Amino acid sequence: MFRATSGLVTGVALLATTLVAGGPLSAADPATVLVEDWSKQPEGKTGIPDGWKGQSWGSPKYEFRIVPQGGRKVLHLKSVNDSSTISKEIKVDVRSQPILQWSWQAVTLPKGGDARKSATDDQAAQLYVTFPRFPSQVRSRIISYLWDSTAPVGAVVKSEKTGLVTYVVVRSGPADLGKWATESRNVLEDYKKIYGEAPGEEVGAISISIDSNDTRSAAESYFGEILFRKP
C-alpha cells in the first residue's frame, strides 16, 4: 500500500516528474515497451532487483528473489507483517501503447486484506502506474492494479490513505492461487474512466508491491514479464 505522507507516493512521483521533464519519447514509437522480464537479473539475487529502487519509508524487508520457473526467470515476493515496494523508471505514452500486460501468481493472500478499508489495506500483489503531475505530492495520479483478498473483481476504489492512488481490482480471493495468470489492461481507458479525461502526461514509473502489515499476516506472490504494447 502507499503512504499518504513522505514515502513511495512522493518518491515515485518526484522521480517520474524528473523523467518526463527530460524530453519526449523517441520518434520510433515501438509497438512494445518492455518494463521488465527479469532475464538479465542474476538468478538467485535477493532484495531489490538491478535497475529498481526501494521505498523511502519504514523498514521494508524486501523478501524478493529472482528464481527460475517454467524456463524463465521471475520475481518471487514474500511478506510477513511487512510492506515492501520497488519502483522502476519508465517513460511510456499510453496514447500510443495503452495496453499494460503482465503475468503474476498469488500463492498466499493476506488474511482479511481489503483495499476498500484503510485498516486492512494489504495485498499479495500490486502493480502501480504513476502519471507525474507537478507539484507531484498533491497532483500526481497513480493507478494500482491489484490482487485483493476480499474486494470484488472490477472494483475501482479510491485509497483511504492518499488521494493520489486509485485501486483497480483485477483478481480477488483464493480461487486462482498457485496458478499463473496473464493480465491485459487498457490503461488509457482506465485513466479516462477514473479521471474523466485523457492523460496529459506520460507514465513516469512502474512499482511492484506486496504487503501484509495492516492485517499482521503473510503474503506471497510472483511477477513475470511486464510490458506496454499497442492494442
mmCIF file with all atom_site columns, C-alpha atoms in Angstrom:
data_model
loop_
_atom_site.group_PDB
_atom_site.id
_atom_site.type_symbol
_atom_site.label_atom_id
_atom_site.label_alt_id
_atom_site.label_comp_id
_atom_site.label_asym_id
_atom_site.label_entity_id
_atom_site.label_seq_id
_atom_site.pdbx_PDB_ins_code
_atom_site.Cartn_x
_atom_site.Cartn_y
_atom_site.Cartn_z
_atom_site.occupancy
_atom_site.B_iso_or_equiv
_atom_site.pdbx_formal_charge
_atom_site.auth_seq_id
_atom_site.auth_comp_id
_atom_site.auth_asym_id
_atom_site.auth_atom_id
_atom_site.pdbx_PDB_model_num
ATOM 1   C CA . MET A 1 1   ? 0.000   0.000   0.000   1.00 0.00 ? 1   MET A CA 1
ATOM 2   C CA . PHE A 1 2   ? 1.105   3.604   -0.483  1.00 0.00 ? 2   PHE A CA 1
ATOM 3   C CA . ARG A 1 3   ? 1.526   6.020   2.396   1.00 0.00 ? 3   ARG A CA 1
ATOM 4   C CA . ALA A 1 4   ? -0.107  9.422   2.312   1.00 0.00 ? 4   ALA A CA 1
ATOM 5   C CA . THR A 1 5   ? 2.965   11.219  3.587   1.00 0.00 ? 5   THR A CA 1
ATOM 6   C CA . SER A 1 6   ? 6.613   11.030  2.551   1.00 0.00 ? 6   SER A CA 1
ATOM 7   C CA . GLY A 1 7   ? 7.263   7.655   1.007   1.00 0.00 ? 7   GLY A CA 1
ATOM 8   C CA . LEU A 1 8   ? 6.895   5.911   -2.297  1.00 0.00 ? 8   LEU A CA 1
ATOM 9   C CA . VAL A 1 9   ? 3.974   8.037   -3.490  1.00 0.00 ? 9   VAL A CA 1
ATOM 10  C CA . THR A 1 10  ? 6.129   11.130  -3.160  1.00 0.00 ? 10  THR A CA 1
ATOM 11  C CA . GLY A 1 11  ? 9.354   9.474   -4.241  1.00 0.00 ? 11  GLY A CA 1
ATOM 12  C CA . VAL A 1 12  ? 7.977   7.795   -7.343  1.00 0.00 ? 12  VAL A CA 1
ATOM 13  C CA . ALA A 1 13  ? 6.011   10.855  -8.366  1.00 0.00 ? 13  ALA A CA 1
ATOM 14  C CA . LEU A 1 14  ? 9.031   13.137  -7.996  1.00 0.00 ? 14  LEU A CA 1
ATOM 15  C CA . LEU A 1 15  ? 11.212  10.682  -9.867  1.00 0.00 ? 15  LEU A CA 1
ATOM 16  C CA . ALA A 1 16  ? 8.673   10.354  -12.648 1.00 0.00 ? 16  ALA A CA 1
ATOM 17  C CA . THR A 1 17  ? 8.322   14.124  -12.936 1.00 0.00 ? 17  THR A CA 1
ATOM 18  C CA . THR A 1 18  ? 12.069  14.412  -13.475 1.00 0.00 ? 18  THR A CA 1
ATOM 19  C CA . LEU A 1 19  ? 11.955  11.766  -16.174 1.00 0.00 ? 19  LEU A CA 1
ATOM 20  C CA . VAL A 1 20  ? 9.142   13.424  -18.075 1.00 0.00 ? 20  VAL A CA 1
ATOM 21  C CA . ALA A 1 21  ? 10.978  16.726  -17.954 1.00 0.00 ? 21  ALA A CA 1
ATOM 22  C CA . GLY A 1 22  ? 13.884  15.055  -19.730 1.00 0.00 ? 22  GLY A CA 1
ATOM 23  C CA . GLY A 1 23  ? 12.241  15.142  -23.137 1.00 0.00 ? 23  GLY A CA 1
ATOM 24  C CA . PRO A 1 24  ? 9.705   13.423  -25.410 1.00 0.00 ? 24  PRO A CA 1
ATOM 25  C CA . LEU A 1 25  ? 9.600   9.775   -26.371 1.00 0.00 ? 25  LEU A CA 1
ATOM 26  C CA . SER A 1 26  ? 11.615  8.535   -29.319 1.00 0.00 ? 26  SER A CA 1
ATOM 27  C CA . ALA A 1 27  ? 10.003  9.089   -32.701 1.00 0.00 ? 27  ALA A CA 1
ATOM 28  C CA . ALA A 1 28  ? 10.442  5.355   -33.340 1.00 0.00 ? 28  ALA A CA 1
ATOM 29  C CA . ASP A 1 29  ? 7.247   4.697   -31.349 1.00 0.00 ? 29  ASP A CA 1
ATOM 30  C CA . PRO A 1 30  ? 7.856   0.967   -30.816 1.00 0.00 ? 30  PRO A CA 1
ATOM 31  C CA . ALA A 1 31  ? 4.939   -1.443  -30.717 1.00 0.00 ? 31  ALA A CA 1
ATOM 32  C CA . THR A 1 32  ? 6.130   -2.754  -27.341 1.00 0.00 ? 32  THR A CA 1
ATOM 33  C CA . VAL A 1 33  ? 7.840   -1.063  -24.389 1.00 0.00 ? 33  VAL A CA 1
ATOM 34  C CA . LEU A 1 34  ? 9.373   -3.643  -22.066 1.00 0.00 ? 34  LEU A CA 1
ATOM 35  C CA . VAL A 1 35  ? 9.317   -2.698  -18.397 1.00 0.00 ? 35  VAL A CA 1
ATOM 36  C CA . GLU A 1 36  ? 10.915  -5.892  -17.076 1.00 0.00 ? 36  GLU A CA 1
ATOM 37  C CA . ASP A 1 37  ? 11.216  -9.577  -17.950 1.00 0.00 ? 37  ASP A CA 1
ATOM 38  C CA . TRP A 1 38  ? 13.846  -10.455 -15.302 1.00 0.00 ? 38  TRP A CA 1
ATOM 39  C CA . SER A 1 39  ? 16.000  -12.219 -17.927 1.00 0.00 ? 39  SER A CA 1
ATOM 40  C CA . LYS A 1 40  ? 19.037  -10.010 -17.239 1.00 0.00 ? 40  LYS A CA 1
ATOM 41  C CA . GLN A 1 41  ? 18.728  -10.290 -13.469 1.00 0.00 ? 41  GLN A CA 1
ATOM 42  C CA . PRO A 1 42  ? 21.182  -12.683 -11.759 1.00 0.00 ? 42  PRO A CA 1
ATOM 43  C CA . GLU A 1 43  ? 19.411  -15.889 -10.798 1.00 0.00 ? 43  GLU A CA 1
ATOM 44  C CA . GLY A 1 44  ? 19.168  -16.173 -7.034  1.00 0.00 ? 44  GLY A CA 1
ATOM 45  C CA . LYS A 1 45  ? 19.606  -12.435 -6.465  1.00 0.00 ? 45  LYS A CA 1
ATOM 46  C CA . THR A 1 46  ? 17.796  -11.325 -3.327  1.00 0.00 ? 46  THR A CA 1
ATOM 47  C CA . GLY A 1 47  ? 16.485  -7.938  -2.243  1.00 0.00 ? 47  GLY A CA 1
ATOM 48  C CA . ILE A 1 48  ? 15.961  -5.076  -4.679  1.00 0.00 ? 48  ILE A CA 1
ATOM 49  C CA . PRO A 1 49  ? 16.480  -6.190  -8.315  1.00 0.00 ? 49  PRO A CA 1
ATOM 50  C CA . ASP A 1 50  ? 19.001  -4.405  -10.530 1.00 0.00 ? 50  ASP A CA 1
ATOM 51  C CA . GLY A 1 51  ? 17.533  -1.286  -12.132 1.00 0.00 ? 51  GLY A CA 1
ATOM 52  C CA . TRP A 1 52  ? 14.843  -0.873  -9.483  1.00 0.00 ? 52  TRP A CA 1
ATOM 53  C CA . LYS A 1 53  ? 14.695  1.379   -6.424  1.00 0.00 ? 53  LYS A CA 1
ATOM 54  C CA . GLY A 1 54  ? 13.317  0.781   -2.957  1.00 0.00 ? 54  GLY A CA 1
ATOM 55  C CA . GLN A 1 55  ? 10.832  2.787   -0.914  1.00 0.00 ? 55  GLN A CA 1
ATOM 56  C CA . SER A 1 56  ? 11.813  5.672   1.336   1.00 0.00 ? 56  SER A CA 1
ATOM 57  C CA . TRP A 1 57  ? 9.749   4.938   4.455   1.00 0.00 ? 57  TRP A CA 1
ATOM 58  C CA . GLY A 1 58  ? 9.515   2.285   7.132   1.00 0.00 ? 58  GLY A CA 1
ATOM 59  C CA . SER A 1 59  ? 11.802  -0.733  7.397   1.00 0.00 ? 59  SER A CA 1
ATOM 60  C CA . PRO A 1 60  ? 10.950  -2.929  4.405   1.00 0.00 ? 60  PRO A CA 1
ATOM 61  C CA . LYS A 1 61  ? 12.355  -6.445  4.442   1.00 0.00 ? 61  LYS A CA 1
ATOM 62  C CA . TYR A 1 62  ? 12.465  -6.831  0.646   1.00 0.00 ? 62  TYR A CA 1
ATOM 63  C CA . GLU A 1 63  ? 11.993  -10.589 0.761   1.00 0.00 ? 63  GLU A CA 1
ATOM 64  C CA . PHE A 1 64  ? 12.408  -10.728 -3.010  1.00 0.00 ? 64  PHE A CA 1
ATOM 65  C CA . ARG A 1 65  ? 14.346  -13.277 -5.050  1.00 0.00 ? 65  ARG A CA 1
ATOM 66  C CA . ILE A 1 66  ? 14.951  -13.898 -8.752  1.00 0.00 ? 66  ILE A CA 1
ATOM 67  C CA . VAL A 1 67  ? 14.071  -17.541 -9.362  1.00 0.00 ? 67  VAL A CA 1
ATOM 68  C CA . PRO A 1 68  ? 13.732  -19.855 -12.377 1.00 0.00 ? 68  PRO A CA 1
ATOM 69  C CA . GLN A 1 69  ? 10.253  -21.090 -13.190 1.00 0.00 ? 69  GLN A CA 1
ATOM 70  C CA . GLY A 1 70  ? 8.938   -22.675 -16.371 1.00 0.00 ? 70  GLY A CA 1
ATOM 71  C CA . GLY A 1 71  ? 12.091  -21.961 -18.345 1.00 0.00 ? 71  GLY A CA 1
ATOM 72  C CA . ARG A 1 72  ? 12.213  -18.265 -17.476 1.00 0.00 ? 72  ARG A CA 1
ATOM 73  C CA . LYS A 1 73  ? 13.218  -16.027 -14.600 1.00 0.00 ? 73  LYS A CA 1
ATOM 74  C CA . VAL A 1 74  ? 10.571  -14.434 -12.403 1.00 0.00 ? 74  VAL A CA 1
ATOM 75  C CA . LEU A 1 75  ? 10.437  -12.312 -9.254  1.00 0.00 ? 75  LEU A CA 1
ATOM 76  C CA . HIS A 1 76  ? 9.362   -14.125 -6.092  1.00 0.00 ? 76  HIS A CA 1
ATOM 77  C CA . LEU A 1 77  ? 7.928   -11.915 -3.319  1.00 0.00 ? 77  LEU A CA 1
ATOM 78  C CA . LYS A 1 78  ? 7.174   -12.801 0.310   1.00 0.00 ? 78  LYS A CA 1
ATOM 79  C CA . SER A 1 79  ? 5.842   -10.672 3.151   1.00 0.00 ? 79  SER A CA 1
ATOM 80  C CA . VAL A 1 80  ? 5.278   -11.381 6.848   1.00 0.00 ? 80  VAL A CA 1
ATOM 81  C CA . ASN A 1 81  ? 3.800   -8.407  8.710   1.00 0.00 ? 81  ASN A CA 1
ATOM 82  C CA . ASP A 1 82  ? 5.720   -6.218  6.271   1.00 0.00 ? 82  ASP A CA 1
ATOM 83  C CA . SER A 1 83  ? 5.241   -3.784  3.406   1.00 0.00 ? 83  SER A CA 1
ATOM 84  C CA . SER A 1 84  ? 7.838   -3.708  0.625   1.00 0.00 ? 84  SER A CA 1
ATOM 85  C CA . THR A 1 85  ? 7.687   -1.783  -2.640  1.00 0.00 ? 85  THR A CA 1
ATOM 86  C CA . ILE A 1 86  ? 10.104  -1.301  -5.533  1.00 0.00 ? 86  ILE A CA 1
ATOM 87  C CA . SER A 1 87  ? 9.913   1.134   -8.453  1.00 0.00 ? 87  SER A CA 1
ATOM 88  C CA . LYS A 1 88  ? 11.433  1.396   -11.902 1.00 0.00 ? 88  LYS A CA 1
ATOM 89  C CA . GLU A 1 89  ? 11.801  4.468   -14.060 1.00 0.00 ? 89  GLU A CA 1
ATOM 90  C CA . ILE A 1 90  ? 9.958   4.138   -17.367 1.00 0.00 ? 90  ILE A CA 1
ATOM 91  C CA . LYS A 1 91  ? 8.597   6.504   -19.991 1.00 0.00 ? 91  LYS A CA 1
ATOM 92  C CA . VAL A 1 92  ? 5.506   5.396   -21.872 1.00 0.00 ? 92  VAL A CA 1
ATOM 93  C CA . ASP A 1 93  ? 2.900   7.369   -23.775 1.00 0.00 ? 93  ASP A CA 1
ATOM 94  C CA . VAL A 1 94  ? -0.284  5.379   -23.211 1.00 0.00 ? 94  VAL A CA 1
ATOM 95  C CA . ARG A 1 95  ? -1.888  7.160   -26.131 1.00 0.00 ? 95  ARG A CA 1
ATOM 96  C CA . SER A 1 96  ? 0.462   5.094   -28.324 1.00 0.00 ? 96  SER A CA 1
ATOM 97  C CA . GLN A 1 97  ? 0.978   1.974   -26.187 1.00 0.00 ? 97  GLN A CA 1
ATOM 98  C CA . PRO A 1 98  ? -2.111  1.832   -23.953 1.00 0.00 ? 98  PRO A CA 1
ATOM 99  C CA . ILE A 1 99  ? -2.107  -1.867  -23.094 1.00 0.00 ? 99  ILE A CA 1
ATOM 100 C CA . LEU A 1 100 ? -0.322  -2.855  -19.889 1.00 0.00 ? 100 LEU A CA 1
ATOM 101 C CA . GLN A 1 101 ? 0.349   -6.592  -19.944 1.00 0.00 ? 101 GLN A CA 1
ATOM 102 C CA . TRP A 1 102 ? 1.864   -8.650  -17.147 1.00 0.00 ? 102 TRP A CA 1
ATOM 103 C CA . SER A 1 103 ? 1.888   -12.124 -15.648 1.00 0.00 ? 103 SER A CA 1
ATOM 104 C CA . TRP A 1 104 ? 1.611   -12.906 -11.956 1.00 0.00 ? 104 TRP A CA 1
ATOM 105 C CA . GLN A 1 105 ? 0.778   -15.624 -9.490  1.00 0.00 ? 105 GLN A CA 1
ATOM 106 C CA . ALA A 1 106 ? -0.551  -15.282 -5.961  1.00 0.00 ? 106 ALA A CA 1
ATOM 107 C CA . VAL A 1 107 ? 0.375   -18.043 -3.515  1.00 0.00 ? 107 VAL A CA 1
ATOM 108 C CA . THR A 1 108 ? -0.744  -16.642 -0.155  1.00 0.00 ? 108 THR A CA 1
ATOM 109 C CA . LEU A 1 109 ? -3.237  -13.815 0.356   1.00 0.00 ? 109 LEU A CA 1
ATOM 110 C CA . PRO A 1 110 ? -3.049  -11.605 3.465   1.00 0.00 ? 110 PRO A CA 1
ATOM 111 C CA . LYS A 1 111 ? -5.826  -12.786 5.758   1.00 0.00 ? 111 LYS A CA 1
ATOM 112 C CA . GLY A 1 112 ? -8.688  -10.303 5.721   1.00 0.00 ? 112 GLY A CA 1
ATOM 113 C CA . GLY A 1 113 ? -6.989  -7.959  3.277   1.00 0.00 ? 113 GLY A CA 1
ATOM 114 C CA . ASP A 1 114 ? -9.396  -5.457  1.724   1.00 0.00 ? 114 ASP A CA 1
ATOM 115 C CA . ALA A 1 115 ? -8.327  -2.434  -0.325  1.00 0.00 ? 115 ALA A CA 1
ATOM 116 C CA . ARG A 1 116 ? -11.598 -0.686  0.471   1.00 0.00 ? 116 ARG A CA 1
ATOM 117 C CA . LYS A 1 117 ? -10.588 -0.133  4.101   1.00 0.00 ? 117 LYS A CA 1
ATOM 118 C CA . SER A 1 118 ? -7.503  1.641   5.402   1.00 0.00 ? 118 SER A CA 1
ATOM 119 C CA . ALA A 1 119 ? -7.147  -0.763  8.339   1.00 0.00 ? 119 ALA A CA 1
ATOM 120 C CA . THR A 1 120 ? -6.966  -3.832  6.049   1.00 0.00 ? 120 THR A CA 1
ATOM 121 C CA . ASP A 1 121 ? -5.220  -2.382  3.002   1.00 0.00 ? 121 ASP A CA 1
ATOM 122 C CA . ASP A 1 122 ? -2.936  -5.363  2.277   1.00 0.00 ? 122 ASP A CA 1
ATOM 123 C CA . GLN A 1 123 ? -2.466  -7.266  -0.980  1.00 0.00 ? 123 GLN A CA 1
ATOM 124 C CA . ALA A 1 124 ? -0.313  -10.165 -2.168  1.00 0.00 ? 124 ALA A CA 1
ATOM 125 C CA . ALA A 1 125 ? 0.468   -8.439  -5.458  1.00 0.00 ? 125 ALA A CA 1
ATOM 126 C CA . GLN A 1 126 ? 0.141   -4.842  -6.624  1.00 0.00 ? 126 GLN A CA 1
ATOM 127 C CA . LEU A 1 127 ? 1.269   -3.131  -9.815  1.00 0.00 ? 127 LEU A CA 1
ATOM 128 C CA . TYR A 1 128 ? 1.281   0.683   -9.766  1.00 0.00 ? 128 TYR A CA 1
ATOM 129 C CA . VAL A 1 129 ? 1.358   3.037   -12.768 1.00 0.00 ? 129 VAL A CA 1
ATOM 130 C CA . THR A 1 130 ? 2.408   6.602   -11.940 1.00 0.00 ? 130 THR A CA 1
ATOM 131 C CA . PHE A 1 131 ? 1.463   9.638   -14.029 1.00 0.00 ? 131 PHE A CA 1
ATOM 132 C CA . PRO A 1 132 ? 3.542   12.533  -12.625 1.00 0.00 ? 132 PRO A CA 1
ATOM 133 C CA . ARG A 1 133 ? 1.916   15.968  -12.416 1.00 0.00 ? 133 ARG A CA 1
ATOM 134 C CA . PHE A 1 134 ? 3.554   18.989  -10.815 1.00 0.00 ? 134 PHE A CA 1
ATOM 135 C CA . PRO A 1 135 ? 3.552   19.511  -7.889  1.00 0.00 ? 135 PRO A CA 1
ATOM 136 C CA . SER A 1 136 ? 3.895   15.752  -7.603  1.00 0.00 ? 136 SER A CA 1
ATOM 137 C CA . GLN A 1 137 ? 2.961   15.412  -3.918  1.00 0.00 ? 137 GLN A CA 1
ATOM 138 C CA . VAL A 1 138 ? -0.565  16.687  -4.496  1.00 0.00 ? 138 VAL A CA 1
ATOM 139 C CA . ARG A 1 139 ? -1.310  16.330  -8.213  1.00 0.00 ? 139 ARG A CA 1
ATOM 140 C CA . SER A 1 140 ? 0.283   13.100  -9.468  1.00 0.00 ? 140 SER A CA 1
ATOM 141 C CA . ARG A 1 141 ? -2.140  10.368  -10.459 1.00 0.00 ? 141 ARG A CA 1
ATOM 142 C CA . ILE A 1 142 ? -1.444  6.718   -9.656  1.00 0.00 ? 142 ILE A CA 1
ATOM 143 C CA . ILE A 1 143 ? -3.444  3.688   -10.790 1.00 0.00 ? 143 ILE A CA 1
ATOM 144 C CA . SER A 1 144 ? -2.868  0.460   -8.873  1.00 0.00 ? 144 SER A CA 1
ATOM 145 C CA . TYR A 1 145 ? -3.822  -2.910  -10.339 1.00 0.00 ? 145 TYR A CA 1
ATOM 146 C CA . LEU A 1 146 ? -4.068  -5.465  -7.575  1.00 0.00 ? 146 LEU A CA 1
ATOM 147 C CA . TRP A 1 147 ? -4.878  -8.986  -6.488  1.00 0.00 ? 147 TRP A CA 1
ATOM 148 C CA . ASP A 1 148 ? -7.017  -8.469  -3.405  1.00 0.00 ? 148 ASP A CA 1
ATOM 149 C CA . SER A 1 149 ? -8.134  -10.913 -0.740  1.00 0.00 ? 149 SER A CA 1
ATOM 150 C CA . THR A 1 150 ? -11.696 -9.636  -0.433  1.00 0.00 ? 150 THR A CA 1
ATOM 151 C CA . ALA A 1 151 ? -12.705 -6.698  -2.673  1.00 0.00 ? 151 ALA A CA 1
ATOM 152 C CA . PRO A 1 152 ? -14.609 -7.898  -5.767  1.00 0.00 ? 152 PRO A CA 1
ATOM 153 C CA . VAL A 1 153 ? -13.055 -8.080  -9.216  1.00 0.00 ? 153 VAL A CA 1
ATOM 154 C CA . GLY A 1 154 ? -13.786 -4.899  -11.143 1.00 0.00 ? 154 GLY A CA 1
ATOM 155 C CA . ALA A 1 155 ? -13.998 -2.702  -8.065  1.00 0.00 ? 155 ALA A CA 1
ATOM 156 C CA . VAL A 1 156 ? -12.471 0.745   -8.513  1.00 0.00 ? 156 VAL A CA 1
ATOM 157 C CA . VAL A 1 157 ? -11.532 2.109   -5.111  1.00 0.00 ? 157 VAL A CA 1
ATOM 158 C CA . LYS A 1 158 ? -10.006 5.397   -4.021  1.00 0.00 ? 158 LYS A CA 1
ATOM 159 C CA . SER A 1 159 ? -7.289  4.738   -1.463  1.00 0.00 ? 159 SER A CA 1
ATOM 160 C CA . GLU A 1 160 ? -8.327  5.880   2.005   1.00 0.00 ? 160 GLU A CA 1
ATOM 161 C CA . LYS A 1 161 ? -4.685  6.677   2.772   1.00 0.00 ? 161 LYS A CA 1
ATOM 162 C CA . THR A 1 162 ? -3.927  9.033   -0.097  1.00 0.00 ? 162 THR A CA 1
ATOM 163 C CA . GLY A 1 163 ? -5.994  10.733  -2.757  1.00 0.00 ? 163 GLY A CA 1
ATOM 164 C CA . LEU A 1 164 ? -3.239  10.141  -5.287  1.00 0.00 ? 164 LEU A CA 1
ATOM 165 C CA . VAL A 1 165 ? -3.947  6.410   -5.677  1.00 0.00 ? 165 VAL A CA 1
ATOM 166 C CA . THR A 1 166 ? -6.933  4.653   -7.225  1.00 0.00 ? 166 THR A CA 1
ATOM 167 C CA . TYR A 1 167 ? -7.126  0.864   -6.942  1.00 0.00 ? 167 TYR A CA 1
ATOM 168 C CA . VAL A 1 168 ? -8.471  -1.368  -9.705  1.00 0.00 ? 168 VAL A CA 1
ATOM 169 C CA . VAL A 1 169 ? -9.147  -4.920  -8.502  1.00 0.00 ? 169 VAL A CA 1
ATOM 170 C CA . VAL A 1 170 ? -8.060  -7.312  -11.249 1.00 0.00 ? 170 VAL A CA 1
ATOM 171 C CA . ARG A 1 171 ? -8.241  -10.556 -9.252  1.00 0.00 ? 171 ARG A CA 1
ATOM 172 C CA . SER A 1 172 ? -9.660  -11.395 -5.861  1.00 0.00 ? 172 SER A CA 1
ATOM 173 C CA . GLY A 1 173 ? -9.784  -14.301 -3.477  1.00 0.00 ? 173 GLY A CA 1
ATOM 174 C CA . PRO A 1 174 ? -8.187  -17.738 -3.420  1.00 0.00 ? 174 PRO A CA 1
ATOM 175 C CA . ALA A 1 175 ? -9.781  -19.386 -6.475  1.00 0.00 ? 175 ALA A CA 1
ATOM 176 C CA . ASP A 1 176 ? -6.701  -18.955 -8.683  1.00 0.00 ? 176 ASP A CA 1
ATOM 177 C CA . LEU A 1 177 ? -3.990  -19.295 -6.044  1.00 0.00 ? 177 LEU A CA 1
ATOM 178 C CA . GLY A 1 178 ? -0.905  -21.103 -7.292  1.00 0.00 ? 178 GLY A CA 1
ATOM 179 C CA . LYS A 1 179 ? -1.790  -20.503 -10.938 1.00 0.00 ? 179 LYS A CA 1
ATOM 180 C CA . TRP A 1 180 ? -0.039  -18.146 -13.357 1.00 0.00 ? 180 TRP A CA 1
ATOM 181 C CA . ALA A 1 181 ? -2.326  -15.551 -14.927 1.00 0.00 ? 181 ALA A CA 1
ATOM 182 C CA . THR A 1 182 ? -1.599  -13.084 -17.717 1.00 0.00 ? 182 THR A CA 1
ATOM 183 C CA . GLU A 1 183 ? -3.446  -9.776  -17.494 1.00 0.00 ? 183 GLU A CA 1
ATOM 184 C CA . SER A 1 184 ? -4.034  -7.042  -20.067 1.00 0.00 ? 184 SER A CA 1
ATOM 185 C CA . ARG A 1 185 ? -5.409  -3.633  -19.099 1.00 0.00 ? 185 ARG A CA 1
ATOM 186 C CA . ASN A 1 186 ? -6.079  -0.669  -21.336 1.00 0.00 ? 186 ASN A CA 1
ATOM 187 C CA . VAL A 1 187 ? -4.505  1.961   -19.098 1.00 0.00 ? 187 VAL A CA 1
ATOM 188 C CA . LEU A 1 188 ? -5.668  4.800   -21.334 1.00 0.00 ? 188 LEU A CA 1
ATOM 189 C CA . GLU A 1 189 ? -9.300  3.741   -20.984 1.00 0.00 ? 189 GLU A CA 1
ATOM 190 C CA . ASP A 1 190 ? -8.929  3.071   -17.256 1.00 0.00 ? 190 ASP A CA 1
ATOM 191 C CA . TYR A 1 191 ? -7.433  6.546   -16.830 1.00 0.00 ? 191 TYR A CA 1
ATOM 192 C CA . LYS A 1 192 ? -10.341 8.148   -18.705 1.00 0.00 ? 192 LYS A CA 1
ATOM 193 C CA . LYS A 1 193 ? -12.911 6.287   -16.615 1.00 0.00 ? 193 LYS A CA 1
ATOM 194 C CA . ILE A 1 194 ? -11.222 7.216   -13.344 1.00 0.00 ? 194 ILE A CA 1
ATOM 195 C CA . TYR A 1 195 ? -10.321 10.843  -14.067 1.00 0.00 ? 195 TYR A CA 1
ATOM 196 C CA . GLY A 1 196 ? -12.827 11.804  -16.756 1.00 0.00 ? 196 GLY A CA 1
ATOM 197 C CA . GLU A 1 197 ? -10.163 12.847  -19.248 1.00 0.00 ? 197 GLU A CA 1
ATOM 198 C CA . ALA A 1 198 ? -7.186  11.531  -21.207 1.00 0.00 ? 198 ALA A CA 1
ATOM 199 C CA . PRO A 1 199 ? -3.765  11.841  -19.560 1.00 0.00 ? 199 PRO A CA 1
ATOM 200 C CA . GLY A 1 200 ? -1.774  14.914  -20.445 1.00 0.00 ? 200 GLY A CA 1
ATOM 201 C CA . GLU A 1 201 ? 1.446   13.299  -19.313 1.00 0.00 ? 201 GLU A CA 1
ATOM 202 C CA . GLU A 1 202 ? 3.409   10.105  -19.893 1.00 0.00 ? 202 GLU A CA 1
ATOM 203 C CA . VAL A 1 203 ? 3.821   7.259   -17.455 1.00 0.00 ? 203 VAL A CA 1
ATOM 204 C CA . GLY A 1 204 ? 6.880   8.016   -15.329 1.00 0.00 ? 204 GLY A CA 1
ATOM 205 C CA . ALA A 1 205 ? 7.306   4.899   -13.202 1.00 0.00 ? 205 ALA A CA 1
ATOM 206 C CA . ILE A 1 206 ? 6.065   1.389   -12.523 1.00 0.00 ? 206 ILE A CA 1
ATOM 207 C CA . SER A 1 207 ? 6.013   -0.040  -8.997  1.00 0.00 ? 207 SER A CA 1
ATOM 208 C CA . ILE A 1 208 ? 5.566   -3.543  -7.605  1.00 0.00 ? 208 ILE A CA 1
ATOM 209 C CA . SER A 1 209 ? 4.402   -4.044  -4.034  1.00 0.00 ? 209 SER A CA 1
ATOM 210 C CA . ILE A 1 210 ? 3.465   -6.735  -1.532  1.00 0.00 ? 210 ILE A CA 1
ATOM 211 C CA . ASP A 1 211 ? 2.201   -6.038  1.968   1.00 0.00 ? 211 ASP A CA 1
ATOM 212 C CA . SER A 1 212 ? 0.695   -7.734  4.979   1.00 0.00 ? 212 SER A CA 1
ATOM 213 C CA . ASN A 1 213 ? 1.398   -5.321  7.826   1.00 0.00 ? 213 ASN A CA 1
ATOM 214 C CA . ASP A 1 214 ? -2.087  -3.874  8.326   1.00 0.00 ? 214 ASP A CA 1
ATOM 215 C CA . THR A 1 215 ? -3.590  -7.334  8.772   1.00 0.00 ? 215 THR A CA 1
ATOM 216 C CA . ARG A 1 216 ? -0.496  -8.606  10.604  1.00 0.00 ? 216 ARG A CA 1
ATOM 217 C CA . SER A 1 217 ? -0.490  -11.670 8.398   1.00 0.00 ? 217 SER A CA 1
ATOM 218 C CA . ALA A 1 218 ? 1.528   -13.034 5.469   1.00 0.00 ? 218 ALA A CA 1
ATOM 219 C CA . ALA A 1 219 ? 1.520   -12.878 1.676   1.00 0.00 ? 219 ALA A CA 1
ATOM 220 C CA . GLU A 1 220 ? 3.399   -14.467 -1.200  1.00 0.00 ? 220 GLU A CA 1
ATOM 221 C CA . SER A 1 221 ? 3.369   -13.942 -4.967  1.00 0.00 ? 221 SER A CA 1
ATOM 222 C CA . TYR A 1 222 ? 5.354   -13.959 -8.208  1.00 0.00 ? 222 TYR A CA 1
ATOM 223 C CA . PHE A 1 223 ? 5.689   -11.480 -11.066 1.00 0.00 ? 223 PHE A CA 1
ATOM 224 C CA . GLY A 1 224 ? 6.701   -12.375 -14.602 1.00 0.00 ? 224 GLY A CA 1
ATOM 225 C CA . GLU A 1 225 ? 7.094   -10.152 -17.654 1.00 0.00 ? 225 GLU A CA 1
ATOM 226 C CA . ILE A 1 226 ? 5.696   -6.605  -17.563 1.00 0.00 ? 226 ILE A CA 1
ATOM 227 C CA . LEU A 1 227 ? 5.277   -4.519  -20.731 1.00 0.00 ? 227 LEU A CA 1
ATOM 228 C CA . PHE A 1 228 ? 3.247   -1.870  -22.519 1.00 0.00 ? 228 PHE A CA 1
ATOM 229 C CA . ARG A 1 229 ? 2.062   -2.502  -26.079 1.00 0.00 ? 229 ARG A CA 1
ATOM 230 C CA . LYS A 1 230 ? -0.169  -1.261  -28.821 1.00 0.00 ? 230 LYS A CA 1
ATOM 231 C CA . PRO A 1 231 ? -3.726  -2.684  -28.995 1.00 0.00 ? 231 PRO A CA 1
#
